[in-house]
Short mmCIF file of C-alpha atoms in Angstrom, two decimals:
data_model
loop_
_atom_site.label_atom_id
_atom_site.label_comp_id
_atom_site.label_asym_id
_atom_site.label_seq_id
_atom_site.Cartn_x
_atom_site.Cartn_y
_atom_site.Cartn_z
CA UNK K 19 128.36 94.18 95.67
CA UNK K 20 129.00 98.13 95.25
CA UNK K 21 127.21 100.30 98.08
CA UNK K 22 126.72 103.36 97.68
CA UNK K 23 124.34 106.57 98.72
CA UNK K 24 122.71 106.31 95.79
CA UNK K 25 122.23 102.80 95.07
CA UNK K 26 118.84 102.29 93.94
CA UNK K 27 116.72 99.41 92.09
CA UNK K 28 117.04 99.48 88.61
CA UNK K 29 113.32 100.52 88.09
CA UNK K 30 113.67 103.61 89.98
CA UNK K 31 114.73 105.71 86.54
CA UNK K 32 112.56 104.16 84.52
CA UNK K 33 109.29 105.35 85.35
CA UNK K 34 108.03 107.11 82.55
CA UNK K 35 104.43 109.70 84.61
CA UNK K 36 107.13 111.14 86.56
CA UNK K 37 105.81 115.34 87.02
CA UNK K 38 106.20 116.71 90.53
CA UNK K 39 109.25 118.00 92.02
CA UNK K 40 107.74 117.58 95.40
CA UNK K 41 106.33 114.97 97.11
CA UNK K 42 102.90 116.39 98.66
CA UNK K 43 101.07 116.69 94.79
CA UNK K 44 101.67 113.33 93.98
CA UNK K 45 100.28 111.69 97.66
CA UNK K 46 97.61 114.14 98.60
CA UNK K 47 97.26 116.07 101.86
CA UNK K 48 95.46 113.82 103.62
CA UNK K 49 97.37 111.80 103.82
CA UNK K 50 100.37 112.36 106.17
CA UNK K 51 97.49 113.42 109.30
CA UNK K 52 96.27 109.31 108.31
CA UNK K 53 99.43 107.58 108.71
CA UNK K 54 100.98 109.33 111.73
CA UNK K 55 98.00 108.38 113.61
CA UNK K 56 97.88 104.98 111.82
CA UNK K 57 100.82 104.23 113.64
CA UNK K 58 100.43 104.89 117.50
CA UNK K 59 98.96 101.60 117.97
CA UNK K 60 102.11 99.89 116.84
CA UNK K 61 104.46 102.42 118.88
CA UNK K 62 102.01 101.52 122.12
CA UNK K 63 101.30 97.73 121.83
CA UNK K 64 104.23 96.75 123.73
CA UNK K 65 104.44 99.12 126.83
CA UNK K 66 100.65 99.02 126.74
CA UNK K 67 100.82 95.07 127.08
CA UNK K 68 103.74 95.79 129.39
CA UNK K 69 101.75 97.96 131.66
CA UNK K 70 98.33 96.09 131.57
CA UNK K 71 99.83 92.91 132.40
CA UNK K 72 101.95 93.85 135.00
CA UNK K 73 98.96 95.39 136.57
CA UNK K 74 96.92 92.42 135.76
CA UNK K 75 98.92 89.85 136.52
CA UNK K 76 101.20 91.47 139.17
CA UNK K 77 104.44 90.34 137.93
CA UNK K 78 107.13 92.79 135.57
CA UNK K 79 108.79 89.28 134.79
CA UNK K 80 105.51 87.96 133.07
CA UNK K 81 104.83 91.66 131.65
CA UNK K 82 108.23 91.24 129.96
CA UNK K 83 107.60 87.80 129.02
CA UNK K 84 104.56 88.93 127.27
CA UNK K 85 106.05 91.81 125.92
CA UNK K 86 108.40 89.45 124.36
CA UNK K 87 105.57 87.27 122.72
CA UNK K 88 104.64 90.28 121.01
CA UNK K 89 107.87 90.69 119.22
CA UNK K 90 107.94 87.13 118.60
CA UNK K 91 104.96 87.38 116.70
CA UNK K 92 106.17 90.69 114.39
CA UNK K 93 109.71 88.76 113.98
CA UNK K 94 107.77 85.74 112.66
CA UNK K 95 104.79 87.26 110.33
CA UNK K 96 105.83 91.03 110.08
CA UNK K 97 108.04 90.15 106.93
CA UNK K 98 105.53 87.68 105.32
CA UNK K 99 103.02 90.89 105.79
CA UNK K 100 105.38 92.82 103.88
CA UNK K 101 105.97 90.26 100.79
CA UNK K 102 102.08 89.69 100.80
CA UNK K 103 102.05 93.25 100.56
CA UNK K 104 104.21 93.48 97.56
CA UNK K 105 102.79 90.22 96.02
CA UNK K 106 98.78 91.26 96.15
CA UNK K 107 99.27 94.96 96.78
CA UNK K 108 98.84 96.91 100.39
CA UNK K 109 94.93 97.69 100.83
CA UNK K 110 93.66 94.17 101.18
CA UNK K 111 96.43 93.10 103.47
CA UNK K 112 96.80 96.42 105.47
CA UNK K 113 92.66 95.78 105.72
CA UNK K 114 92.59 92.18 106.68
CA UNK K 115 95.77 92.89 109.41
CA UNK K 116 94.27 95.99 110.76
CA UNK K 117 90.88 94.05 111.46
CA UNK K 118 92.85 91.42 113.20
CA UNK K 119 94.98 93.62 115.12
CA UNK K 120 91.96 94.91 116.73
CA UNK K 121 90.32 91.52 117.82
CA UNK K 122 93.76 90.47 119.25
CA UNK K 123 94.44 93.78 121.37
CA UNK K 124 90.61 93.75 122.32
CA UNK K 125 90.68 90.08 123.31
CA UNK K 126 94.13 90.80 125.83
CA UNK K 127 92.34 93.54 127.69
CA UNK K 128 89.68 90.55 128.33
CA UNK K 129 92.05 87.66 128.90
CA UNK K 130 95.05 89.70 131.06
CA UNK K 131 91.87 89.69 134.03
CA UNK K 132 90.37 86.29 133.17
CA UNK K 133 90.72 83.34 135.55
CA UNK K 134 92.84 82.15 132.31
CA UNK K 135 96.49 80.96 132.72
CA UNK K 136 99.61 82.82 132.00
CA UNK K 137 100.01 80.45 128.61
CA UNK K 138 96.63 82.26 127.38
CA UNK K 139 98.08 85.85 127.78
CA UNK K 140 101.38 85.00 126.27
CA UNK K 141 99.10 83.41 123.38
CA UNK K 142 97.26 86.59 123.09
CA UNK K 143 100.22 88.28 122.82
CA UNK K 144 101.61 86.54 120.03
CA UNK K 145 98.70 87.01 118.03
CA UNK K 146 99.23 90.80 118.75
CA UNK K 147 102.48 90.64 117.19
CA UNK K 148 101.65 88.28 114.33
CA UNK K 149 98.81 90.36 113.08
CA UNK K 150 100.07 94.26 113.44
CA UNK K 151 99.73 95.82 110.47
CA UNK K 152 102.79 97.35 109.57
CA UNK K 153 101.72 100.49 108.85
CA UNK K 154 104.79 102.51 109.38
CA UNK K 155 106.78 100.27 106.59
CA UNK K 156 103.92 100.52 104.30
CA UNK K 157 103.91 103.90 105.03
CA UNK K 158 107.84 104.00 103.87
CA UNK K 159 107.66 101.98 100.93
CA UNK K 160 104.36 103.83 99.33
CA UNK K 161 106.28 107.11 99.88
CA UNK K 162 109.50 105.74 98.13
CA UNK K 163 107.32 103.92 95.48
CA UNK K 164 105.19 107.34 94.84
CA UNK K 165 108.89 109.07 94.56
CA UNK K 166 109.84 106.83 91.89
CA UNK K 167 106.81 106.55 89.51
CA UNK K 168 105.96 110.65 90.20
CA UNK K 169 109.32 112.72 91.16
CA UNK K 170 110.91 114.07 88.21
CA UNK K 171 114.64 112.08 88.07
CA UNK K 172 116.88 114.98 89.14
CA UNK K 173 114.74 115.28 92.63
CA UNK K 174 114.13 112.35 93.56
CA UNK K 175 117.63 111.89 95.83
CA UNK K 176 116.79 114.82 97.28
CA UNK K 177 113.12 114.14 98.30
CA UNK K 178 113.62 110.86 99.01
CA UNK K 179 116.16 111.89 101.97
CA UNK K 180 113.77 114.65 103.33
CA UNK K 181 110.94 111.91 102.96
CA UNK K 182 112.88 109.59 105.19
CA UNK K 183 113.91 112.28 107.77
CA UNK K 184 110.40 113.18 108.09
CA UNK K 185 109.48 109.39 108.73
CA UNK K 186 112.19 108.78 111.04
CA UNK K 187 111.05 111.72 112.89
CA UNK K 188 106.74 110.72 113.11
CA UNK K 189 108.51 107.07 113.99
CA UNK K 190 110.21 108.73 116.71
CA UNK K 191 107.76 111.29 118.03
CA UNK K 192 105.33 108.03 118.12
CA UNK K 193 107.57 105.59 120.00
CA UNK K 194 108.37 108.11 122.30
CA UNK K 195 105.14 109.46 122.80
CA UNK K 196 103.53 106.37 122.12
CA UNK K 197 104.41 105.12 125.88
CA UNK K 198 103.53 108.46 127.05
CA UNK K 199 100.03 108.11 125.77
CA UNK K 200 100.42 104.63 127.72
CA UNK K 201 101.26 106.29 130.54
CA UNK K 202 98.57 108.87 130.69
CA UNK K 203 95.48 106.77 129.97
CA UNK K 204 97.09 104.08 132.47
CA UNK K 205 97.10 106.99 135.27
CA UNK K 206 93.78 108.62 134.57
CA UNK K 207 91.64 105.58 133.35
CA UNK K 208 92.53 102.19 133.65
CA UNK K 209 95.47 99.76 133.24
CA UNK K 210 93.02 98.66 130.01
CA UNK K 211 92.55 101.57 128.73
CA UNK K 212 95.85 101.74 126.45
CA UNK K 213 95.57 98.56 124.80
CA UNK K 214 91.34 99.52 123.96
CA UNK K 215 92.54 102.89 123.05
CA UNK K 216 95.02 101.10 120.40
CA UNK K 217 92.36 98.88 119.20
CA UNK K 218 89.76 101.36 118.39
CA UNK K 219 93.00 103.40 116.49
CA UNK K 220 93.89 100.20 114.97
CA UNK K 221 90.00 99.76 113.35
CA UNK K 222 89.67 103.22 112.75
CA UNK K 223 92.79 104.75 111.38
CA UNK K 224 94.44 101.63 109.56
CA UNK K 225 91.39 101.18 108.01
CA UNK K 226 91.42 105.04 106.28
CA UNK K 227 95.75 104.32 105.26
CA UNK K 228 94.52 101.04 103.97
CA UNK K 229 91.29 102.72 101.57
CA UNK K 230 93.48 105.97 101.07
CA UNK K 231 93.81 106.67 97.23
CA UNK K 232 97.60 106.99 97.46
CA UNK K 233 97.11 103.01 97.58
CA UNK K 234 97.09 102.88 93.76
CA UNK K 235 100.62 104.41 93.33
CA UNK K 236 101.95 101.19 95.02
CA UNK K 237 100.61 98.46 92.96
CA UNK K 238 101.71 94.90 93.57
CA UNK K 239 104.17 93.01 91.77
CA UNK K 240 101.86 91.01 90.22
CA UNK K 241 99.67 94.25 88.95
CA UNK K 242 102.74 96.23 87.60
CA UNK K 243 104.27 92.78 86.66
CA UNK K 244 107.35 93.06 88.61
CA UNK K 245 109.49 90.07 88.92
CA UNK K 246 110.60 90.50 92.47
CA UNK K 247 114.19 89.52 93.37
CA UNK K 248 115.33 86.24 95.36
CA UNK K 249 114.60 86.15 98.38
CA UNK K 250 118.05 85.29 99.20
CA UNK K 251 119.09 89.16 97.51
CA UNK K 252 117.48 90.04 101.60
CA UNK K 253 120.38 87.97 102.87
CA UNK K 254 123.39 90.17 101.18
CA UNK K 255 125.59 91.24 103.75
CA UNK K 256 124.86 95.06 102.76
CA UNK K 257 121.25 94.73 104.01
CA UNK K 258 122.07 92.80 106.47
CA UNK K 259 124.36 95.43 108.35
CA UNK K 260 121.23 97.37 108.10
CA UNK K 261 119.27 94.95 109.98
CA UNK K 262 121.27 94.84 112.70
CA UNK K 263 121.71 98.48 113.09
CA UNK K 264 117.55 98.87 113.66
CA UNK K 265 117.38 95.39 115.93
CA UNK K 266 120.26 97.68 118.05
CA UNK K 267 117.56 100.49 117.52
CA UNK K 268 115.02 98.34 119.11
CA UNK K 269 117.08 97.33 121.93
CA UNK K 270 118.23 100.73 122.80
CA UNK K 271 113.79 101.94 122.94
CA UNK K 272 113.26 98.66 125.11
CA UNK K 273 116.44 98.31 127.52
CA UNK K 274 115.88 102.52 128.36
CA UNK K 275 112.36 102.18 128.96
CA UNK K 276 112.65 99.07 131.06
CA UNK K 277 115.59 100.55 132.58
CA UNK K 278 113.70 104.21 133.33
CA UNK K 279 110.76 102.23 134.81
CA UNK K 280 113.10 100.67 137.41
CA UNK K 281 114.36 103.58 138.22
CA UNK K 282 111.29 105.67 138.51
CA UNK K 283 109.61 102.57 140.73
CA UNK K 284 112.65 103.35 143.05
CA UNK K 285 111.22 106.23 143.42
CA UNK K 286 108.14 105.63 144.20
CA UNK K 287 106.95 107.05 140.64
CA UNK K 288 106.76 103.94 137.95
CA UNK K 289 103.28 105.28 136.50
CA UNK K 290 105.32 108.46 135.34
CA UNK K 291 108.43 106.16 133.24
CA UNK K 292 106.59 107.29 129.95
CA UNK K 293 106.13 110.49 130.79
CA UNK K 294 110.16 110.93 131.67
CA UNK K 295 110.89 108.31 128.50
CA UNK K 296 109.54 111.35 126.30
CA UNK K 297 111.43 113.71 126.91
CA UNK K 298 114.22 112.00 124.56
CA UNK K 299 111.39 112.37 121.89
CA UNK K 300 112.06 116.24 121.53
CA UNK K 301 115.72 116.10 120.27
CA UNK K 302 115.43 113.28 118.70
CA UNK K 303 111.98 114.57 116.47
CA UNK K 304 114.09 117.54 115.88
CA UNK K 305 117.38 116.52 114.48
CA UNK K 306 115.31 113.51 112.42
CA UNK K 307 113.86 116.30 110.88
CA UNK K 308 116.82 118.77 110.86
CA UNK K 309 119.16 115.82 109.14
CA UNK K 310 117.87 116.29 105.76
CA UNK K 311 119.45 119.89 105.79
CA UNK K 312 122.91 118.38 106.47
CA UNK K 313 125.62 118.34 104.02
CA UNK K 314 126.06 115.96 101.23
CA UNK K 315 129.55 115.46 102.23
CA UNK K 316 128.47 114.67 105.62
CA UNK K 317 127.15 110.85 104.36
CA UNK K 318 124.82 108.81 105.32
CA UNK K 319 127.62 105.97 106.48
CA UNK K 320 129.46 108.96 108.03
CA UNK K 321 126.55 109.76 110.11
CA UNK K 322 125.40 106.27 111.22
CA UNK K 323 129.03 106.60 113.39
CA UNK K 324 128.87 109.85 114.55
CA UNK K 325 125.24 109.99 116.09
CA UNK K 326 125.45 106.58 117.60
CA UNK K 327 128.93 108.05 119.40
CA UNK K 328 126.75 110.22 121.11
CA UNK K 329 124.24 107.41 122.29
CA UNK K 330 127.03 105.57 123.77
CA UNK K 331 128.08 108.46 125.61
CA UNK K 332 124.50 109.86 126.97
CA UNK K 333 123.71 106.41 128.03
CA UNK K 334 127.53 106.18 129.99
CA UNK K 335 126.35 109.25 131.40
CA UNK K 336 123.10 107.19 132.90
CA UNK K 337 125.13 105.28 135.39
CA UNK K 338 126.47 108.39 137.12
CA UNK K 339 123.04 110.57 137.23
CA UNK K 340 121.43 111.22 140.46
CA UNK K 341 119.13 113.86 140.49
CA UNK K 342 116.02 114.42 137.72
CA UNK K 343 117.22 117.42 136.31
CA UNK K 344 120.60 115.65 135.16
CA UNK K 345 118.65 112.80 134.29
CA UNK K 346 116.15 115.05 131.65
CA UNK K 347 119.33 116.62 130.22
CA UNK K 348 120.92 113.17 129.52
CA UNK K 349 117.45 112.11 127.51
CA UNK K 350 117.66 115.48 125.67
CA UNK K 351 121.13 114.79 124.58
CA UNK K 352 119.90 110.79 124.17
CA UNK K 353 117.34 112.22 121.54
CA UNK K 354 120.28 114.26 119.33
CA UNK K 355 121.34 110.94 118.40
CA UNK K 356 118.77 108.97 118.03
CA UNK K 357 116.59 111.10 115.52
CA UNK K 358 119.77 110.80 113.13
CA UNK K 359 120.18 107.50 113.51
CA UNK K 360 117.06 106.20 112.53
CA UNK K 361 116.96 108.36 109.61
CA UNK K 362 120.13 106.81 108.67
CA UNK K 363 119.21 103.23 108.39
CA UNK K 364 115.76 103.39 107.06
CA UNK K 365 117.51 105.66 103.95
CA UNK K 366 120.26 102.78 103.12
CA UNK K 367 117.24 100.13 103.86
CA UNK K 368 115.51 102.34 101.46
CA UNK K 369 118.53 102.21 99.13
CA UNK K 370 120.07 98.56 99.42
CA UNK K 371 116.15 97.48 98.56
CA UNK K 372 115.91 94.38 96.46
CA UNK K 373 113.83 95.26 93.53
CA UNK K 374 110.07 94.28 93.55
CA UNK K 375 111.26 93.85 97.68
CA UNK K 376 110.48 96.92 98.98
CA UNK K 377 107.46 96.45 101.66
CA UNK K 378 109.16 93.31 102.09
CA UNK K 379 112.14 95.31 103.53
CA UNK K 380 110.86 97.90 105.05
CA UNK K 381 108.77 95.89 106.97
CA UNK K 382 112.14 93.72 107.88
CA UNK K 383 113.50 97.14 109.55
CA UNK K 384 110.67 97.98 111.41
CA UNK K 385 109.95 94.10 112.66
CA UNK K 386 113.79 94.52 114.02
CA UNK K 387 113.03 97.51 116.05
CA UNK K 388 109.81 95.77 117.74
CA UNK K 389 111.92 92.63 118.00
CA UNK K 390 114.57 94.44 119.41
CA UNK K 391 112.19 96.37 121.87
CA UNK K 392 110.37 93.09 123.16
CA UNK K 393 113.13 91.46 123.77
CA UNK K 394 115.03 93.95 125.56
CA UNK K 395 111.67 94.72 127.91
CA UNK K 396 111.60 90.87 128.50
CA UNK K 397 115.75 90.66 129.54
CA UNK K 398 116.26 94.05 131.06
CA UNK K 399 112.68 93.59 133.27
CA UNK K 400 114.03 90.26 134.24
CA UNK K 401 117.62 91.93 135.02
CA UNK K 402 116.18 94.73 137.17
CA UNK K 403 113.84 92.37 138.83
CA UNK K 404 116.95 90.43 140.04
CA UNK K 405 120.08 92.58 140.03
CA UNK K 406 118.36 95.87 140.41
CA UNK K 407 118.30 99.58 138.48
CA UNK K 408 121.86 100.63 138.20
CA UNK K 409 122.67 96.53 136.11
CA UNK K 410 119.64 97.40 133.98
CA UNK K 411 121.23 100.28 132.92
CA UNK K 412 123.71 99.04 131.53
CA UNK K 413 121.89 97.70 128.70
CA UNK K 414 120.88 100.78 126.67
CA UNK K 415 125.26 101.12 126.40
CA UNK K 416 125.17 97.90 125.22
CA UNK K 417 122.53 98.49 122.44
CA UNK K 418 123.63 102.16 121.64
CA UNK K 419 127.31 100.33 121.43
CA UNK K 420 125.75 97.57 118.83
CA UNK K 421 124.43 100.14 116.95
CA UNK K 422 128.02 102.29 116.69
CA UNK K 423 129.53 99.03 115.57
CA UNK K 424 126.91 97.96 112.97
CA UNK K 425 127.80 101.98 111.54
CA UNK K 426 131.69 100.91 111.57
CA UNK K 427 131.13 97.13 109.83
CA UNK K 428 128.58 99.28 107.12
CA UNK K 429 131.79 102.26 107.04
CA UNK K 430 133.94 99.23 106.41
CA UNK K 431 132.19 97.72 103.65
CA UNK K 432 131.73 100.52 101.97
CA UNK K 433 135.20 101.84 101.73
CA UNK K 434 136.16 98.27 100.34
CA UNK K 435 133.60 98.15 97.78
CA UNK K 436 134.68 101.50 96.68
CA UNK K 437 138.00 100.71 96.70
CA UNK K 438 139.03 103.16 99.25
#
């Protein structure tokens, strides 16, 4: 298989009502404001379980344990969300999710203080996962779907990259803000309070993405009768690669935070973790958004090794910090190559896209970053629990690491393929 920058489905250049050369005509104002706050409750559903049940239940193993049923349930039904999305279009699934979604976070912030076993709150929590509605995926593959039915041919490489810097960028501002917004209604209100808060979002705001008109741009396979790729074409090794570079994504968000939180309870300060977490949100958001003004010649598979570089190197840096001021700087510099990153793999997700496959893989990339984020909570709370703060912190180098050598496999396979 050839992989390259601009590999694209084969319908992409056929679309015959392209007329914008910019993105906002063809989607509307409206609708940007919608889906960024459409997609707090997924950036919050895991620290807020996190938080509520270790308050609840008094344990940070069982708070990671539940935190891990969460991804669980995305890893398992997140993907079929996304092929029912491209098979029957995304307003009645987003809809029927989003309802769900609500019920299941609602019904935690009952069960977490019921006279219920632990089994019923890691239940709850899988139901969580198996019913979020994926809206920043949906989000991703209604904005590349708009770009190819509306963006005149010659722009659409170029919007399409600003398109997925500005994603990369809401995705990090939310899942680093996200736990801050945990934090802050954990602090002032109740331990409860976040996962309500995310509920009421969930009803609200999914809803509006779900009924917004840009809905119609996106219609489903069977609709625009699209004959949708195997599913084994989301087993080639290309997309693959890119898997594994966003479940390294989610270990790095879930490993950190655990990690911070140990740290911060050392200091007598766990309830401000978010609040420190966030401050990696402000480089990052800004060099997500500043990557679409880099060079062409400065590549996409060029990039994916030389931002992770300087993950592995801010989170060596961890280890060796002892005082907060060092400890903000390292986060700042944390952020510079994060923001990158994620625009980098969400663009060649974007690109390596099966055709008729597209929710289907976006949601694939996002699922990996939950997965990735539950599972490093559940591990790296279990690992600070037991070997204490400075061990846990040695798992964000592992996952900014995995993520360096995902870029060098994808650097690899690309050079062969092109003959290089």
């Amino acid at each position: 298989m050839t992989i390259t920058d601009s590999e694209r489905p084969a319908e992409a250049h056929d679309a015959s009502d392209a007329r914008h050369t910019t993105l906002l005509p063809a989607v509307g104002t409206s609708f940007f404001p919608i889906a960024l706050v459409a997609r707090f409750p997924y950036a919050m559903m895991v620290v807020g379980v996190l938080t509520l049940v270790v308050a609840g239940r008094g344990s940070l193993g069982i708070g990671g344990l539940t935190s891990a049923m969460v991804g669980v349930g995305t890893a398992i039904f997140g993907p079929l969300i996304g092929s029912a999305a491209d098979r029957f279009g995304q307003r009645l699934v987003v809809m029927l999710a989003g309802m769900a979604s609500s019920l299941a976070l609602l019904t935690m912030a009952w069960v977490v203080y019921s006279p219920l076993p632990d089994a019923a709150v890691l239940a709850t929590a899988f139901v969580i996962g198996a019913t979020t509605p994926q809206v920043p995926p949906m989000s991703r593959s209604r904005l590349v779907g708009i770009i190819t039915r509306r963006v005149v041919p010659e722009r659409r490489t170029a919007v399409t990259t600003g398109t997925m810097a500005y994603e990369s960028a809401v995705d990090e501002l939310t899942f680093v803000f996200g736990p801050m917004i945990v934090g802050l209604l954990a602090a002032t209100m109740s331990p409860a309070a976040p996962v309500i808060g995310a509920a009421v979002l969930t009803l609200v705001f999914v809803t509006a993405f779900a009924l917004h008109s840009s809905v119609h741009e996106v219609p489903s396979n069977r609709t625009a009768g699209v004959v949708a790729a195997p599913a084994r074409e989301l087993l080639r090794p290309g997309l693959v690669v890119v898997l594994v570079g966003v479940l390294g994504i989610g270990l790095f968000f879930g490993s950190l935070l655990t990690a911070l939180t140990s740290a911060m309870s050392d200091a007598g300060h766990a309830e401000s973790a978010g609040l420190v977490y966030g401050v990696m949100g402000i480089g990052s958001a800004a060099f997500a958004l500043g990557s679409a003004l880099f060079p062409a010649r400065f590549t996409m598979h060029a990039r994916w090794i030389v931002f992770p570089l300087i993950m592995v190197v801010g989170t060596a840096a961890l280890l060796v910090v002892e005082s907060m001021p060092l400890l903000l700087m390292v986060l700042l510099v944390l952020g510079i190559g994060l923001g990158p990153t994620l625009v980098v793999v969400y663009s060649i997700a974007s690109d390596r896209s099966p055709r008729g496959r597209g929710a289907t893989v976006m949601t694939m990339a996002t699922t990996g970053v939950v997965v990735g984020q539950s599972a490093a909570s559940a591990i790296n709370g279990h690992i600070a629990e037991t070997a204490g703060t400075q061990a846990a912190l040695l798992a964000p180098l592992a996952a900014a690491s995995l993520i360096t050598a995902a870029g060098l496999v994808n650097r690899a396979m690309v050079a062969r393929a092109s003959g290089a």
